[in-house]
Amino acid sequence: MGEMFNACEYLLDRRVAAGDGDRIALTGVAGELTYAQLLDRVQRTAAALAGTGLQPEQRLVMSMVDSPEFATVYLAAMRMGAVPVPVSTMLHADGLAELLRDSRARLLAITPEFAATAAEAVTAAPDLRGVLAPADTGLALGVPVHDLPSLAAAASPDETVYPSTADSPAFWLYTSGTTGEPKAAMHRHGSVRVVCETYGAQVLGIRPGDRCLSAAKAFFAYGLGNSLLFPLSAGAAAVLEPAPAKPDQMAARAAQYGATLFFAGPTFFANMLRAGLPGDALAGVRLAASAGEALPATLYSRWTSRFGIDVLDGIGMTEVLHIFLSNREGQVRPGTTGVAVPGYDLRILDETGAEAAPGTPGTLYVRGASAATGYWSRYDASRQVFQGEWLRTGDTYVQDADGYFSCLGRTSDMLKASGMWVSPAEVEARLLAHDAVGQAVVVAGRDPDGLEKPVAYVVLRPGCHATESELVEFCRDGLPAYKRPRRVVFADAYPTTATGKVRRVELRAMATAVLAEKAAAAP
């Protein structure tokens, strides 16, 4: 058995022991907590979770906005040896129920915003034994509803820490990744320390005086690092924003709470430019970071010229927990993803599996100690992605003679919109559920900012009629908003290969032109 290590103790107890108890750990519209106050709340919550019957290594699904409650539940669950599973707050009830069933979660923790979704989801989750929710949500379910804030307030702080090791299961994060279906990447306690002491310390250079503000939410691996792992590891502060991120709102929060590090994805940076914010809107921010999709060089230049803040573009994966390839402050090469983060090894393999020479495209592989142990109950998918010490990213990259890596797109047909994975098959299935749609193919086009967006090519059923706006709204009603097609193009047929397969590469080129036409026509 290895040396005892618990991620909660690393992030919290260690800071208090180092004299940071009076420093602000969490701030934002929901209020402030010092490190000592957060530790007390986590200790009480861990005792309350144990009181509900939650056992070590049992799963606790979290459908919660970014808030002190999110941080407390996440840390308390790891502290007592349970496995928190933050999930997307954009899920519909059927999607939440699917993850509850797949994870065999014993508890579901929610914030009030998701009470209605939870009420519908729990009816299809037979392994669930309770819901953690504030008393004022008014939930009436077929399982016990625990008022966790009240239980924690009444509990005595439990100073014990579950005797986990660096290799013990700590938390899961769901991803669609390269195959399109939800899969839980299983992370170890030790992975938290790895990402904090590699990217957090050696690329961001995070320090105690920093305040971190992230447009990416904490259920997302990128946001979890930005809003909890990195600031808490360094004695810094996290600025938590529960509402969906909007450009003017995030600029206001940055000014109000003194943000010094700002995290977002290329789509959000582009939206901030479109919002017409003044050049000094982020005056206190010393550095920005980008991930989720490649940051086009033109967008980098427009952003830095407008706001005077450098952006470090990088790539990470849910399966690796955070960014493993990134530009560095003062060494940014626009249009590239930079170089390997210390602690990670990278290689590019061509179609034969051989190492690609500089300048030759191939699939990017990464090796590092923050890699997940695999996917929960997904043997074939795990073998496809986790290949010995190496992890197959599914991205096509090329490395130049100076060692800088540039992304050429996805190796598969998966696409990213607003930094989130989108499975074409899922959007196609939704479109095909419309009575008028006979065939549907969804591909990635690039908008004028160089960012990927879903575009649907639809063949209507004979004698049927539908409008573009009607189908876009139909998708919006049945899918998270980021998955909706940005354009629907009606076609009589698709370009195909000699064997009858749709030539998606041609549709992708057409989709880029369609998005450009839409942008040109916008007022």
XYZ file of C-alpha atoms in Angstrom:
523
model
C 0.000 0.000 0.000
C 1.326 3.435 -0.937
C 1.771 6.570 1.113
C -1.464 8.150 2.372
C -2.664 10.985 0.164
C -6.079 12.636 -0.052
C -6.826 15.379 -2.581
C -9.069 17.289 -0.148
C -6.321 17.350 2.469
C -3.832 18.511 -0.184
C -6.085 21.360 -1.330
C -7.464 22.495 2.013
C -5.924 21.171 5.229
C -2.433 21.783 3.851
C -3.230 25.444 3.199
C -4.670 26.000 6.667
C -1.648 24.289 8.221
C 0.583 26.623 6.197
C -1.066 29.654 7.820
C -3.605 30.509 5.108
C -6.674 30.019 7.305
C -7.647 33.704 7.181
C -7.080 34.078 3.445
C -10.091 34.153 1.108
C -10.586 30.785 -0.598
C -13.906 31.388 -2.371
C -15.605 34.624 -3.352
C -18.331 35.777 -5.717
C -22.022 36.650 -5.691
C -22.787 33.784 -3.271
C -20.443 35.193 -0.621
C -16.951 34.634 0.716
C -15.333 31.818 2.657
C -11.851 31.828 4.110
C -9.762 28.681 4.016
C -10.541 28.013 7.673
C -14.276 28.511 7.115
C -14.254 26.282 4.056
C -12.379 23.560 5.937
C -14.914 23.696 8.770
C -17.796 23.459 6.308
C -16.160 20.556 4.453
C -15.507 18.657 7.684
C -19.141 19.085 8.750
C -20.410 18.106 5.304
C -18.250 14.980 5.244
C -19.816 13.952 8.557
C -23.285 14.668 7.167
C -22.639 12.617 4.027
C -21.539 9.671 6.141
C -24.714 10.139 8.175
C -26.840 9.605 5.066
C -25.218 6.193 4.603
C -22.801 7.124 1.822
C -19.836 4.755 1.851
C -16.271 5.108 0.538
C -15.986 4.583 -3.224
C -19.737 5.005 -3.757
C -20.655 7.621 -6.326
C -22.301 10.958 -5.607
C -23.521 12.707 -8.768
C -23.442 16.521 -8.582
C -25.788 18.665 -10.674
C -24.818 21.994 -9.161
C -23.968 25.516 -10.232
C -20.514 26.905 -9.471
C -20.913 27.910 -5.835
C -19.547 27.360 -2.338
C -21.996 24.433 -2.146
C -20.395 22.802 -5.194
C -16.905 23.206 -3.719
C -18.005 21.896 -0.337
C -19.718 18.757 -1.637
C -16.885 17.955 -4.058
C -14.188 18.290 -1.389
C -16.183 16.605 1.393
C -16.951 13.562 -0.743
C -13.281 13.024 -1.574
C -12.344 13.635 2.047
C -14.518 10.733 3.239
C -13.394 8.430 0.408
C -16.530 8.699 -1.730
C -16.414 9.550 -5.437
C -18.004 12.854 -6.487
C -19.202 12.945 -10.097
C -19.867 16.518 -11.315
C -22.082 16.434 -14.411
C -23.190 18.995 -16.943
C -25.835 21.400 -15.696
C -27.155 21.558 -19.277
C -28.471 18.001 -19.179
C -32.143 17.300 -19.690
C -33.824 14.847 -17.313
C -33.239 11.827 -19.561
C -29.544 12.672 -19.858
C -29.172 13.060 -16.097
C -31.026 9.783 -15.527
C -28.669 8.027 -17.945
C -25.623 9.162 -15.972
C -27.236 8.267 -12.648
C -27.847 4.765 -13.953
C -24.442 4.401 -15.583
C -22.543 5.547 -12.479
C -24.854 3.583 -10.140
C -24.830 6.663 -7.970
C -26.184 6.341 -4.441
C -26.784 10.062 -3.992
C -27.580 13.029 -6.217
C -26.616 16.506 -4.988
C -28.374 19.482 -6.590
C -28.687 23.205 -6.254
C -32.253 24.598 -6.489
C -31.988 25.459 -10.187
C -32.145 21.768 -11.101
C -34.935 20.579 -8.828
C -37.419 19.965 -11.638
C -34.856 18.102 -13.747
C -33.875 15.968 -10.752
C -37.483 15.172 -9.895
C -37.974 13.666 -13.342
C -34.569 11.972 -13.543
C -34.662 10.074 -10.243
C -37.689 8.068 -11.327
C -35.446 6.321 -13.850
C -32.459 5.742 -11.527
C -33.104 2.556 -9.510
C -29.773 2.545 -7.644
C -30.294 6.024 -6.212
C -30.889 6.089 -2.458
C -31.326 9.798 -1.815
C -31.140 13.379 -3.048
C -29.174 16.142 -1.342
C -31.034 19.425 -1.746
C -31.797 22.566 0.246
C -35.114 22.372 2.085
C -36.696 25.184 0.056
C -36.611 23.210 -3.219
C -39.865 21.495 -2.232
C -38.954 18.166 -3.821
C -41.322 15.261 -3.302
C -39.618 12.130 -4.590
C -39.687 8.393 -4.210
C -36.324 8.539 -2.423
C -35.321 10.407 0.750
C -34.487 14.094 0.309
C -31.746 15.267 2.661
C -31.374 18.938 3.529
C -27.589 18.852 3.388
C -26.976 22.440 4.564
C -29.029 21.806 7.712
C -27.438 18.410 8.310
C -23.963 19.866 7.929
C -24.723 22.811 10.225
C -25.896 20.406 12.924
C -22.943 18.018 12.541
C -19.704 18.232 14.466
C -16.626 18.831 12.287
C -15.039 15.482 11.425
C -11.296 16.011 11.287
C -10.586 12.489 10.071
C -9.530 11.924 6.491
C -10.200 8.661 4.663
C -6.908 6.722 4.319
C -6.673 7.016 0.551
C -3.464 6.880 -1.465
C -2.479 8.746 -4.606
C -3.866 5.802 -6.598
C -7.232 5.643 -4.826
C -10.362 6.624 -6.825
C -11.098 10.306 -6.228
C -13.703 11.584 -8.709
C -15.182 10.913 -12.127
C -15.835 13.283 -15.006
C -18.086 12.346 -17.914
C -16.957 12.966 -21.458
C -18.170 12.034 -24.908
C -14.578 12.196 -26.147
C -13.834 10.578 -29.468
C -16.678 8.052 -29.572
C -19.749 10.186 -28.891
C -21.296 8.249 -26.012
C -21.021 9.394 -22.376
C -18.125 7.770 -20.555
C -16.838 8.388 -17.045
C -13.100 9.073 -16.884
C -11.979 7.768 -13.480
C -9.410 10.013 -11.779
C -7.090 9.275 -8.875
C -6.425 11.460 -5.839
C -2.858 11.899 -7.067
C -3.984 13.443 -10.369
C -5.019 16.609 -8.523
C -1.505 17.230 -7.263
C -0.026 16.494 -10.687
C -2.044 19.119 -12.600
C -1.588 21.710 -9.855
C 2.170 21.293 -9.779
C 2.639 21.130 -13.562
C 0.298 23.424 -15.491
C -0.901 25.388 -12.446
C 2.503 26.161 -10.989
C 4.815 26.038 -14.002
C 2.675 27.479 -16.815
C 0.140 29.733 -15.106
C 2.576 30.579 -12.349
C -0.368 30.870 -9.970
C 0.436 32.554 -6.671
C -1.414 33.354 -3.405
C -2.419 36.838 -4.511
C -4.248 35.593 -7.609
C -8.003 35.486 -8.041
C -9.265 33.042 -10.666
C -12.374 33.672 -12.769
C -13.497 31.025 -15.266
C -16.138 31.187 -17.984
C -15.887 27.379 -18.193
C -17.936 25.776 -15.434
C -16.559 23.443 -12.771
C -18.374 20.329 -14.011
C -16.027 20.600 -17.014
C -12.439 19.367 -16.401
C -11.040 22.688 -17.603
C -13.302 24.680 -15.281
C -12.685 22.382 -12.310
C -8.988 23.125 -12.475
C -9.496 26.847 -13.018
C -12.098 27.381 -10.294
C -11.031 24.962 -7.572
C -7.896 22.901 -8.003
C -5.399 25.589 -9.011
C -6.454 28.407 -6.649
C -6.855 26.144 -3.610
C -3.520 24.431 -4.235
C -1.713 27.790 -4.112
C -3.618 29.616 -1.367
C -5.251 31.838 -3.993
C -8.952 32.670 -4.340
C -11.632 31.389 -6.713
C -14.280 33.795 -8.006
C -17.323 31.541 -8.469
C -20.071 32.572 -10.885
C -23.250 30.456 -10.712
C -24.985 31.958 -13.762
C -24.191 30.973 -17.358
C -21.250 33.046 -18.529
C -21.966 36.171 -20.574
C -19.331 38.652 -21.756
C -20.566 41.779 -19.957
C -21.330 39.827 -16.817
C -17.882 38.216 -16.649
C -16.206 41.558 -17.201
C -18.274 42.988 -14.339
C -17.341 40.080 -12.058
C -13.665 40.475 -12.924
C -13.774 44.124 -11.863
C -15.988 43.550 -8.813
C -13.918 40.720 -7.338
C -10.454 41.647 -8.551
C -9.802 38.729 -10.919
C -6.170 38.400 -12.008
C -6.421 35.168 -14.010
C -9.199 34.714 -16.564
C -10.074 31.415 -18.213
C -12.320 30.846 -21.205
C -12.485 29.158 -24.593
C -12.067 30.674 -28.049
C -15.816 30.979 -28.603
C -16.177 33.044 -25.441
C -13.213 35.238 -26.336
C -14.840 35.882 -29.713
C -18.139 36.716 -27.984
C -16.373 39.195 -25.717
C -14.981 40.973 -28.757
C -18.422 41.069 -30.382
C -19.945 42.484 -27.201
C -18.106 45.763 -27.707
C -16.582 45.818 -24.233
C -14.190 48.707 -23.550
C -10.495 47.968 -23.792
C -10.054 48.348 -20.021
C -12.917 45.969 -19.149
C -10.419 43.445 -17.733
C -7.922 45.947 -16.399
C -6.944 43.886 -13.347
C -6.366 40.628 -15.230
C -2.686 39.802 -15.683
C -3.081 36.707 -17.858
C -5.772 34.764 -19.727
C -5.856 31.094 -20.675
C -7.736 29.372 -23.464
C -8.657 25.727 -24.014
C -11.473 23.551 -25.290
C -10.743 24.147 -28.974
C -7.871 25.645 -30.934
C -7.494 29.440 -30.683
C -7.131 30.872 -34.200
C -4.240 33.282 -34.691
C -6.554 36.049 -35.921
C -8.701 35.774 -32.829
C -5.607 35.851 -30.587
C -4.420 39.028 -32.289
C -7.811 40.730 -32.067
C -8.145 39.857 -28.370
C -4.680 40.976 -27.309
C -4.979 44.182 -29.339
C -8.337 44.983 -27.769
C -7.685 44.138 -24.113
C -3.896 44.161 -23.835
C -3.888 40.789 -22.057
C -1.885 37.831 -23.290
C -3.720 34.533 -23.880
C -2.062 31.164 -23.367
C -3.730 28.730 -25.746
C -3.516 25.103 -24.678
C -5.115 21.728 -25.074
C -6.339 19.416 -22.370
C -8.652 16.429 -22.144
C -11.094 15.209 -19.545
C -9.076 11.983 -19.623
C -5.892 13.891 -18.647
C -7.788 16.206 -16.255
C -6.340 19.470 -17.520
C -3.962 21.131 -19.986
C -0.876 19.172 -21.056
C 0.185 21.217 -24.096
C 0.319 24.998 -23.936
C 1.898 28.241 -24.972
C 3.917 30.042 -22.289
C 3.806 33.631 -21.120
C 6.173 35.705 -23.244
C 6.681 32.827 -25.696
C 3.296 32.629 -27.422
C 3.221 31.641 -31.074
C -0.271 32.566 -32.316
C -2.063 29.776 -34.121
C -0.136 27.053 -32.280
C -0.918 25.169 -29.089
C 2.619 25.671 -27.825
C 4.827 22.990 -26.329
C 4.456 20.189 -23.809
C 3.653 21.185 -20.225
C 6.428 20.027 -17.851
C 5.679 16.491 -16.705
C 4.045 15.407 -19.978
C 5.476 13.676 -23.046
C 3.947 14.050 -26.490
C 4.300 12.227 -29.773
C 2.614 12.305 -33.172
C 1.982 9.002 -34.954
C 1.122 8.676 -38.621
C -1.445 6.296 -40.091
C 1.019 3.374 -39.871
C 1.694 3.979 -36.174
C 5.187 5.315 -36.795
C 6.557 8.544 -35.341
C 5.739 11.401 -37.687
C 8.600 13.624 -38.772
C 8.398 17.376 -38.057
C 5.974 18.950 -40.485
C 4.094 15.666 -41.042
C 0.530 15.465 -39.645
C -0.593 12.613 -37.438
C -2.580 11.723 -34.353
C -1.388 13.276 -31.085
C -0.609 11.011 -28.125
C 0.165 12.153 -24.574
C 1.801 10.517 -21.562
C 1.558 11.930 -18.033
C 0.712 11.067 -14.440
C -2.662 12.862 -14.451
C -4.172 10.425 -16.966
C -7.356 8.717 -15.811
C -7.182 5.032 -14.992
C -9.734 4.340 -17.747
C -13.437 4.643 -18.468
C -15.982 3.164 -16.092
C -17.505 0.011 -17.606
C -16.235 0.832 -21.099
C -13.654 -1.841 -21.892
C -13.433 -1.347 -25.659
C -13.397 2.463 -25.427
C -10.685 2.304 -22.747
C -8.491 0.094 -24.941
C -8.953 2.473 -27.854
C -7.886 5.585 -25.918
C -5.639 4.350 -23.071
C -2.831 2.509 -24.851
C -0.302 1.468 -22.242
C 1.460 4.558 -20.919
C 0.109 6.617 -23.808
C -3.276 8.183 -24.360
C -4.666 8.728 -27.857
C -6.127 12.232 -28.036
C -8.055 11.870 -31.291
C -6.634 15.193 -32.522
C -4.591 15.608 -35.673
C -1.467 17.675 -34.986
C 1.726 18.715 -36.668
C 4.970 19.769 -34.960
C 7.294 22.345 -36.462
C 11.078 22.350 -36.399
C 11.092 24.477 -33.211
C 8.947 21.986 -31.310
C 5.673 23.937 -31.405
C 2.499 21.934 -31.992
C -0.409 23.056 -34.201
C -3.876 21.499 -34.300
C -5.282 20.537 -37.694
C -8.626 19.281 -36.400
C -10.217 16.110 -35.117
C -8.974 12.740 -36.267
C -12.567 11.523 -36.185
C -15.808 13.227 -37.131
C -16.413 14.520 -33.606
C -16.461 18.282 -33.272
C -16.212 20.848 -30.525
C -18.602 23.755 -30.181
C -17.960 26.310 -27.436
C -15.291 23.947 -26.124
C -17.780 21.106 -25.589
C -17.829 17.793 -27.428
C -20.628 17.368 -29.923
C -21.436 14.012 -31.454
C -22.785 14.439 -35.003
C -24.757 11.230 -34.559
C -26.603 12.666 -31.543
C -27.653 15.813 -33.418
C -28.539 13.772 -36.484
C -30.744 11.520 -34.359
C -32.586 14.541 -33.006
C -33.174 15.936 -36.492
C -34.420 12.560 -37.714
C -37.001 12.601 -34.926
C -38.743 15.462 -36.768
C -41.577 14.188 -38.944
C -40.395 16.107 -42.018
C -36.751 14.945 -41.973
C -35.747 11.962 -44.058
C -31.959 12.176 -43.821
C -29.570 14.299 -41.776
C -25.802 14.703 -41.747
C -24.094 17.038 -39.265
C -20.550 18.264 -39.814
C -18.231 20.921 -38.440
C -17.890 24.165 -40.310
C -15.584 26.980 -39.271
C -17.047 30.405 -38.651
C -15.182 33.618 -39.601
C -13.312 33.438 -36.281
C -12.011 29.999 -37.250
C -14.110 28.195 -34.610
C -15.957 24.933 -35.192
C -19.778 25.048 -35.283
C -22.312 22.311 -36.152
C -23.967 22.623 -39.561
C -26.740 20.235 -40.595
C -27.451 19.043 -44.117
C -31.014 17.788 -44.293
C -32.990 15.894 -46.922
C -36.731 16.283 -46.325
C -39.243 13.503 -46.710
C -41.210 13.626 -49.979
C -44.117 15.994 -49.730
C -42.969 17.416 -46.374
C -41.958 20.955 -45.532
C -39.850 22.489 -42.741
C -37.974 25.721 -42.280
C -34.441 26.221 -41.053
C -35.570 28.068 -37.925
C -38.097 25.345 -37.144
C -35.435 22.618 -37.200
C -32.943 24.687 -35.216
C -35.560 25.225 -32.495
C -36.509 21.538 -32.631
C -32.885 20.675 -31.857
C -32.663 23.335 -29.137
C -35.725 21.848 -27.412
C -34.262 18.359 -27.302
C -30.545 19.012 -26.873
C -28.291 21.372 -24.903
C -28.103 24.691 -26.722
C -24.452 24.325 -27.746
C -25.320 21.198 -29.777
C -27.933 22.881 -31.974
C -26.930 23.396 -35.617
C -25.893 26.949 -36.371
C -27.239 26.476 -39.898
C -29.562 23.945 -41.509
C -29.006 23.485 -45.227
C -31.632 21.669 -47.290
C -30.273 19.292 -49.923
C -31.644 16.877 -52.486
C -28.797 14.416 -51.943
C -25.300 14.121 -50.468
C -21.935 13.793 -52.166
C -20.820 10.187 -51.767
C -17.806 7.983 -52.371
C -17.747 5.135 -54.850
C -18.902 2.823 -52.078
C -21.861 5.047 -51.190
C -20.421 6.690 -48.048
C -21.193 10.362 -47.482
C -18.179 12.522 -48.231
C -18.189 14.518 -45.010
C -14.990 16.287 -45.984
C -16.849 18.000 -48.836
C -19.737 18.921 -46.562
C -17.325 20.426 -44.051
C -15.867 22.717 -46.722
C -19.389 23.704 -47.778
C -20.379 24.295 -44.151
C -17.558 26.792 -43.671
C -18.805 28.756 -46.658
C -22.374 28.668 -45.320
C -21.253 30.069 -41.950
C -19.328 32.817 -43.714
C -22.457 33.765 -45.684
C -24.477 33.922 -42.474
C -21.904 36.192 -40.814
C -21.780 38.469 -43.860
C -25.559 38.791 -43.864
C -25.760 39.637 -40.145
C -26.532 43.297 -39.363
